[in-house]
Amino acid sequence: MSEDLTPAPSVATAVPPAGEATAKTAGEVGTARVKRGMAEMLKGGVIMDVVTPEQARIAEDAGAVAVMALERVPADIRAEGGVARMSDPEMVTGIVEAVSIPVMAKARIGHFVEAQVLQALGVDYVDESEVLTPADPHHHIDKWRFTVPFVCGATNLGEALRRIGEGAAMIRSKGEAGTGEVSNAVVHMRTIRGEIGRLAALPGEELFAAAKELRAPYDLVAEVARLGKLPVVLFTAGGIATPADAALMMQLGAEGVFVGSGIFKSGDPARRARAIVEATTMYNDPEVLAKVSRGLGEAMVGINPTELSAADRYADRGW
Amino acid sequence: MTGAPPCAGRPTIGVLALQGDVREHVRALSAAGATGVAVRRAAELRGLDGLVLPGGESTTIGRLLRVFDLLEPLRAAVAGGLPVFGSCAGLILLAADVLDGRPDQPLVGGLDVVVRRNAFGRQSQSFELDVEVAGVPGGPVHAVFIRAPWVEKAGDGVDVLARAGERIVAVRQDHLLATAFHPELTGDTRVHGLFVEMVRELRGAT
């Protein structure tokens, strides 16, 4: 037997309600392995924000590996302001019924009841997302209590490991959602990967102090040092608007891509969606990237994130 | 071993790398005595002793097979006797037909089965279970099922290797092996070992 690729977590996993499969096969649902394993199956793929069943079908037709159902894409949340919450269940259900690929949906940071509702609706992944208005300034959701897996955003390794410690089964860079500007995603991905590289080079006795500095559980710090990677899948998100952006993030070490406003705020969403999917697969082949980047029409206009006020910087939400 | 030189030692087995858990298969193959290599282009199929179609999203992989002109070369390779192992999405891609798929979903085919996509349910019903797999010694395999398909109907030439409850979840037909679960996720490499043995026998014999 070789080394276990998805080791059991150090924190006990709550395994609530028995699903249909359990009744049929006596299998165990909601384990860390099936939660993390689901994200493994999304690797090399693109997850697209959609606000209607029609958009979900366009995303599926383009080859998305999953869709993220939400009421407003981040660019509109920025433009319109107000409190951003979980989507209307009717809208989430409409999207679940419209496509055959996995459906994700966003809950507010710390809003465990929104997450309970999304789990009851049968979504395949919950994004505890800084794009929505945080419901709790101190505590994120205790994600071990759920059968549905969670993805969370992170700007650095310590934040990623705190989320994994709370039960996140997938991590994404936060980037700066709704700007169409990729620099924050780049910084977050370089930071996370760089910190992992430094941990992997440390002698074992220095990992205790590293855990203190990262403000992260020691067991997870030691595991990252041993694996040379996170124990869960690492995607990128927050400002990806072009096929070249997606390929850039893949070359920087992302294992897949979330595209929020970048597709449906552009001139020709279906075509741009296909191009970003193809660029994510062939991220290392500039000739393919040149071909798929041609004639895509208008990209989303975008916002320069350095012009955002502190309150408008979503990446600073959460800890 | 009747093995000819290329396969007598470490066979070279490709892992289709358009989307999905490619790295896990490459590692499992290495642990099982083969050399795993990622494959993205038709030209890279040449010289392979075997191929793995990984877990992932079957509709995405199918579409990319078409976009990057891999569908026909893969069909030809399967028809030509290349040993292929498919897990989950890979099982769907090898199937002759798929239920609950997309109407335009491209399949490689070759395996005389009808599969039902996402048959065990959505992610909240994904599960782990010990299953006995015929041909895999050493006790049951701990199997991970993620939005998994099952084999709804298997042709006469198809050997059923494993069931979860009533449902067929592993099959072999000549040079094709497929599982509804993900042996690449657990660190137990016996199913990959079975495939590597198949590759050695089949390639050694030609």
Short mmCIF file of C-alpha atoms in Angstrom, two decimals, chain A residues 2-317:
data_model
loop_
_atom_site.label_atom_id
_atom_site.label_comp_id
_atom_site.label_asym_id
_atom_site.label_seq_id
_atom_site.Cartn_x
_atom_site.Cartn_y
_atom_site.Cartn_z
CA SER A 2 1.26 3.43 -0.85
CA GLU A 3 0.82 6.57 1.12
CA ASP A 4 -2.77 7.57 1.65
CA LEU A 5 -3.68 10.48 -0.61
CA THR A 6 -6.65 11.66 1.37
CA PRO A 7 -5.74 11.00 4.97
CA ALA A 8 -8.37 11.02 7.63
CA PRO A 9 -8.47 14.40 9.34
CA SER A 10 -7.32 14.88 12.87
CA VAL A 11 -10.68 16.30 13.90
CA ALA A 12 -13.59 13.91 14.34
CA THR A 13 -16.01 13.93 11.44
CA ALA A 14 -19.68 14.18 12.23
CA VAL A 15 -21.67 11.87 10.02
CA PRO A 16 -25.28 12.91 10.14
CA PRO A 17 -28.26 11.67 8.21
CA ALA A 18 -28.21 8.42 6.34
CA GLY A 19 -28.78 9.10 2.66
CA GLU A 20 -30.43 6.97 0.05
CA ALA A 21 -27.14 5.28 -0.80
CA THR A 22 -26.69 4.21 2.80
CA ALA A 23 -30.05 2.51 2.82
CA LYS A 24 -29.17 0.67 -0.38
CA THR A 25 -25.56 -0.26 0.28
CA ALA A 26 -24.79 0.31 3.98
CA GLY A 27 -22.07 2.74 2.86
CA GLU A 28 -20.84 5.64 4.97
CA VAL A 29 -21.79 9.14 3.75
CA GLY A 30 -20.40 12.58 4.62
CA THR A 31 -16.86 11.39 5.37
CA ALA A 32 -13.82 13.61 4.88
CA ARG A 33 -12.73 11.31 2.07
CA VAL A 34 -15.90 11.64 0.01
CA LYS A 35 -15.98 15.39 0.65
CA ARG A 36 -12.36 15.91 -0.39
CA GLY A 37 -12.69 13.31 -3.12
CA MET A 38 -15.51 15.27 -4.75
CA ALA A 39 -13.13 18.22 -5.17
CA GLU A 40 -10.48 15.92 -6.63
CA MET A 41 -12.96 15.09 -9.42
CA LEU A 42 -13.31 18.79 -10.27
CA LYS A 43 -9.58 19.30 -10.85
CA GLY A 44 -8.48 20.77 -14.15
CA GLY A 45 -11.98 22.14 -14.57
CA VAL A 46 -13.87 25.43 -14.49
CA ILE A 47 -16.70 26.25 -12.07
CA MET A 48 -18.91 29.07 -13.32
CA ASP A 49 -21.15 31.53 -11.46
CA VAL A 50 -24.71 31.44 -12.82
CA VAL A 51 -27.84 33.29 -11.78
CA THR A 52 -30.48 31.58 -13.94
CA PRO A 53 -31.19 28.06 -15.26
CA GLU A 54 -30.45 29.35 -18.78
CA GLN A 55 -26.98 30.48 -17.74
CA ALA A 56 -26.44 27.12 -16.01
CA ARG A 57 -27.22 25.33 -19.27
CA ILE A 58 -24.83 27.59 -21.20
CA ALA A 59 -22.12 26.77 -18.63
CA GLU A 60 -22.80 23.03 -18.88
CA ASP A 61 -22.80 23.17 -22.69
CA ALA A 62 -19.42 24.92 -22.54
CA GLY A 63 -17.90 22.12 -20.48
CA ALA A 64 -18.04 23.53 -16.94
CA VAL A 65 -17.35 20.86 -14.29
CA ALA A 66 -19.85 22.53 -11.93
CA VAL A 67 -21.90 25.69 -11.58
CA MET A 68 -22.17 28.08 -8.65
CA ALA A 69 -25.77 29.17 -8.17
CA LEU A 70 -26.17 32.68 -6.80
CA GLU A 71 -28.61 35.55 -6.99
CA ARG A 72 -26.22 38.23 -8.20
CA VAL A 73 -22.74 37.83 -9.59
CA PRO A 74 -20.09 39.69 -7.54
CA ALA A 75 -19.88 42.54 -10.07
CA ASP A 76 -23.57 43.27 -9.52
CA ILE A 77 -23.27 42.97 -5.75
CA ARG A 78 -20.58 45.65 -5.96
CA ALA A 79 -22.64 47.84 -8.26
CA GLU A 80 -25.92 47.53 -6.38
CA GLY A 81 -24.68 47.38 -2.81
CA GLY A 82 -26.90 46.24 0.05
CA VAL A 83 -26.70 43.02 2.02
CA ALA A 84 -25.77 39.99 -0.05
CA ARG A 85 -27.30 36.73 1.23
CA MET A 86 -27.87 33.12 0.25
CA SER A 87 -29.96 32.79 -2.92
CA ASP A 88 -33.67 32.10 -2.96
CA PRO A 89 -34.15 28.32 -2.64
CA GLU A 90 -36.49 28.40 -5.63
CA MET A 91 -33.70 29.78 -7.76
CA VAL A 92 -31.19 27.22 -6.44
CA THR A 93 -33.64 24.38 -7.11
CA GLY A 94 -34.30 25.68 -10.61
CA ILE A 95 -30.59 25.48 -11.37
CA VAL A 96 -30.21 22.04 -9.74
CA GLU A 97 -32.98 20.80 -12.02
CA ALA A 98 -31.60 22.49 -15.14
CA VAL A 99 -28.23 20.73 -15.29
CA SER A 100 -26.71 17.30 -14.69
CA ILE A 101 -23.32 18.55 -13.45
CA PRO A 102 -22.67 19.39 -9.76
CA VAL A 103 -24.23 22.53 -8.33
CA MET A 104 -22.59 24.69 -5.67
CA ALA A 105 -24.16 27.57 -3.78
CA LYS A 106 -22.92 30.31 -1.46
CA ALA A 107 -23.64 30.80 2.22
CA ARG A 108 -22.53 33.82 4.24
CA ILE A 109 -19.42 33.43 6.40
CA GLY A 110 -20.59 32.04 9.75
CA HIS A 111 -24.22 31.61 8.65
CA PHE A 112 -24.62 27.94 9.43
CA VAL A 113 -28.38 28.02 8.93
CA GLU A 114 -28.00 29.18 5.34
CA ALA A 115 -25.65 26.20 4.95
CA GLN A 116 -28.25 23.88 6.51
CA VAL A 117 -30.82 25.16 4.01
CA LEU A 118 -28.47 24.63 1.06
CA GLN A 119 -27.69 21.10 2.27
CA ALA A 120 -31.42 20.38 2.51
CA LEU A 121 -31.84 21.61 -1.08
CA GLY A 122 -29.36 18.95 -2.23
CA VAL A 123 -26.56 21.18 -3.50
CA ASP A 124 -23.28 19.32 -4.01
CA TYR A 125 -20.93 21.90 -2.41
CA VAL A 126 -21.39 24.98 -0.23
CA ASP A 127 -19.10 27.98 -0.71
CA GLU A 128 -18.76 29.81 2.61
CA SER A 129 -18.06 33.00 0.74
CA GLU A 130 -16.66 36.44 1.49
CA VAL A 131 -18.57 37.70 -1.55
CA LEU A 132 -21.72 37.62 0.58
CA THR A 133 -22.05 39.89 3.61
CA PRO A 134 -20.49 38.06 6.59
CA ALA A 135 -22.98 36.95 9.25
CA ASP A 136 -20.41 36.43 12.01
CA PRO A 137 -17.28 38.55 12.44
CA HIS A 138 -15.63 35.99 14.75
CA HIS A 139 -16.62 32.48 13.75
CA HIS A 140 -16.77 30.62 10.48
CA ILE A 141 -19.16 27.68 10.09
CA ASP A 142 -18.24 24.43 11.88
CA LYS A 143 -18.16 22.49 8.64
CA TRP A 144 -17.56 19.08 10.26
CA ARG A 145 -21.22 19.06 11.26
CA PHE A 146 -22.40 18.80 7.66
CA THR A 147 -22.75 16.00 5.12
CA VAL A 148 -22.37 18.49 2.28
CA PRO A 149 -18.74 19.52 1.64
CA PHE A 150 -17.55 23.13 1.84
CA VAL A 151 -15.13 25.25 -0.16
CA CYS A 152 -13.67 28.35 1.50
CA GLY A 153 -11.55 31.26 0.33
CA ALA A 154 -8.06 32.01 1.60
CA THR A 155 -5.43 34.69 1.04
CA ASN A 156 -2.55 32.79 2.67
CA LEU A 157 -1.60 29.39 4.07
CA GLY A 158 -2.59 30.07 7.68
CA GLU A 159 -6.08 31.10 6.60
CA ALA A 160 -6.38 28.03 4.35
CA LEU A 161 -5.40 25.73 7.22
CA ARG A 162 -7.78 27.40 9.66
CA ARG A 163 -10.60 26.72 7.21
CA ILE A 164 -9.47 23.11 6.72
CA GLY A 165 -9.32 22.77 10.50
CA GLU A 166 -12.98 23.82 10.57
CA GLY A 167 -13.78 21.13 8.00
CA ALA A 168 -13.38 22.80 4.58
CA ALA A 169 -12.84 20.08 1.94
CA MET A 170 -11.58 22.44 -0.76
CA ILE A 171 -9.78 25.80 -0.75
CA ARG A 172 -9.81 28.60 -3.32
CA SER A 173 -7.85 31.79 -3.45
CA LYS A 174 -10.05 34.74 -2.57
CA GLY A 175 -8.69 37.07 -5.20
CA GLU A 176 -10.92 40.12 -5.47
CA ALA A 177 -14.30 38.96 -6.74
CA GLY A 178 -16.30 41.05 -9.16
CA THR A 179 -13.38 43.16 -10.37
CA GLY A 180 -12.35 41.18 -13.44
CA GLU A 181 -8.79 41.93 -12.33
CA VAL A 182 -6.53 39.01 -11.58
CA SER A 183 -3.71 40.50 -9.46
CA ASN A 184 -5.16 39.61 -6.06
CA ALA A 185 -5.70 35.99 -7.11
CA VAL A 186 -2.08 35.94 -8.29
CA VAL A 187 -0.83 37.30 -4.97
CA HIS A 188 -2.92 34.84 -2.96
CA MET A 189 -1.85 31.83 -5.03
CA ARG A 190 1.84 32.82 -4.90
CA THR A 191 1.56 33.39 -1.16
CA ILE A 192 -0.08 30.04 -0.42
CA ARG A 193 2.30 28.09 -2.65
CA GLY A 194 5.35 29.96 -1.36
CA GLU A 195 4.41 29.33 2.27
CA ILE A 196 3.89 25.63 1.51
CA GLY A 197 7.33 25.47 -0.10
CA ARG A 198 8.95 27.09 2.93
CA LEU A 199 7.18 24.70 5.34
CA ALA A 200 8.30 21.69 3.33
CA ALA A 201 11.91 22.83 3.71
CA LEU A 202 11.78 23.26 7.51
CA PRO A 203 13.28 20.73 9.91
CA GLY A 204 10.60 18.95 11.93
CA GLU A 205 11.34 20.69 15.22
CA GLU A 206 10.66 24.09 13.67
CA LEU A 207 7.12 23.18 12.61
CA PHE A 208 5.73 23.96 16.08
CA ALA A 209 6.82 27.57 15.87
CA ALA A 210 5.66 27.66 12.23
CA ALA A 211 2.19 26.58 13.38
CA LYS A 212 2.20 29.41 15.93
CA GLU A 213 3.19 31.96 13.31
CA LEU A 214 0.65 30.67 10.79
CA ARG A 215 -2.03 30.61 13.53
CA ALA A 216 -2.96 27.15 12.24
CA PRO A 217 -3.41 23.69 13.83
CA TYR A 218 -0.05 21.94 14.26
CA ASP A 219 -1.28 18.63 12.81
CA LEU A 220 -2.26 20.34 9.57
CA VAL A 221 1.02 22.27 9.42
CA ALA A 222 2.96 19.01 9.82
CA GLU A 223 0.81 17.34 7.18
CA VAL A 224 1.41 20.15 4.66
CA ALA A 225 5.16 19.99 5.35
CA ARG A 226 5.12 16.25 4.69
CA LEU A 227 2.91 16.34 1.55
CA GLY A 228 4.37 19.52 0.06
CA LYS A 229 0.80 20.56 -0.72
CA LEU A 230 -2.50 21.24 0.99
CA PRO A 231 -4.38 18.11 2.11
CA VAL A 232 -7.32 19.34 0.01
CA VAL A 233 -7.69 20.62 -3.55
CA LEU A 234 -6.63 24.24 -4.21
CA PHE A 235 -8.56 26.21 -6.84
CA THR A 236 -8.28 29.85 -7.81
CA ALA A 237 -11.03 32.48 -7.76
CA GLY A 238 -11.53 36.21 -7.73
CA GLY A 239 -10.92 38.24 -10.87
CA ILE A 240 -10.39 35.65 -13.60
CA ALA A 241 -11.87 37.14 -16.78
CA THR A 242 -9.94 35.74 -19.77
CA PRO A 243 -8.57 32.38 -20.98
CA ALA A 244 -5.07 33.75 -20.38
CA ASP A 245 -6.02 34.63 -16.78
CA ALA A 246 -7.19 31.03 -16.22
CA ALA A 247 -3.99 29.59 -17.73
CA LEU A 248 -1.87 32.02 -15.67
CA MET A 249 -3.45 30.75 -12.46
CA MET A 250 -3.01 27.13 -13.52
CA GLN A 251 0.65 27.74 -14.30
CA LEU A 252 0.99 29.31 -10.85
CA GLY A 253 -0.22 26.04 -9.33
CA ALA A 254 -4.01 26.29 -9.11
CA GLU A 255 -5.71 22.91 -9.59
CA GLY A 256 -8.77 24.45 -11.22
CA VAL A 257 -10.62 27.72 -11.73
CA PHE A 258 -13.72 29.51 -10.48
CA VAL A 259 -15.01 32.19 -12.83
CA GLY A 260 -17.54 34.55 -11.32
CA SER A 261 -18.58 37.66 -13.15
CA GLY A 262 -16.05 37.14 -15.94
CA ILE A 263 -18.28 35.04 -18.17
CA PHE A 264 -21.80 36.40 -17.96
CA LYS A 265 -20.64 40.03 -17.73
CA SER A 266 -18.82 39.64 -21.06
CA GLY A 267 -20.04 40.23 -24.62
CA ASP A 268 -20.34 36.58 -25.71
CA PRO A 269 -20.69 34.37 -22.61
CA ALA A 270 -21.03 30.98 -24.38
CA ARG A 271 -17.92 31.52 -26.43
CA ARG A 272 -15.87 32.94 -23.56
CA ALA A 273 -16.98 30.05 -21.33
CA ARG A 274 -15.79 27.47 -23.87
CA ALA A 275 -12.50 29.32 -24.33
CA ILE A 276 -11.80 29.45 -20.57
CA VAL A 277 -12.54 25.70 -20.25
CA GLU A 278 -10.16 24.89 -23.10
CA ALA A 279 -7.47 27.23 -21.75
CA THR A 280 -7.70 25.60 -18.31
CA THR A 281 -7.03 22.16 -19.83
CA MET A 282 -4.23 23.30 -22.17
CA TYR A 283 -2.82 25.91 -19.79
CA ASN A 284 0.75 25.02 -20.74
CA ASP A 285 0.31 25.32 -24.50
CA PRO A 286 0.59 28.95 -25.72
CA GLU A 287 -0.48 27.99 -29.25
CA VAL A 288 -3.77 26.60 -28.02
CA LEU A 289 -4.16 29.63 -25.73
CA ALA A 290 -3.61 31.97 -28.69
CA LYS A 291 -6.21 30.08 -30.70
CA VAL A 292 -8.92 30.01 -28.04
CA SER A 293 -8.34 33.67 -27.06
CA ARG A 294 -9.21 34.98 -30.55
CA GLY A 295 -12.34 37.02 -31.21
CA LEU A 296 -14.08 36.52 -27.87
CA GLY A 297 -15.76 39.94 -27.96
CA GLU A 298 -15.80 42.31 -25.02
CA ALA A 299 -14.34 41.13 -21.72
CA MET A 300 -16.05 42.42 -18.60
CA VAL A 301 -15.13 46.06 -18.07
CA GLY A 302 -13.70 45.52 -14.62
CA ILE A 303 -12.59 47.61 -11.70
CA ASN A 304 -9.09 48.48 -10.57
CA PRO A 305 -8.95 46.85 -7.10
CA THR A 306 -6.50 49.46 -5.80
CA GLU A 307 -9.33 52.00 -6.15
CA LEU A 308 -11.60 50.00 -3.83
CA SER A 309 -12.30 51.34 -0.36
CA ALA A 310 -11.52 49.06 2.59
CA ALA A 311 -15.20 48.17 2.97
CA ASP A 312 -15.32 47.04 -0.66
CA ARG A 313 -12.38 44.67 -0.38
CA TYR A 314 -14.03 41.27 -0.05
CA ALA A 315 -10.72 39.47 0.48
CA ASP A 316 -10.41 41.13 3.91
CA ARG A 317 -13.62 39.47 5.09
#
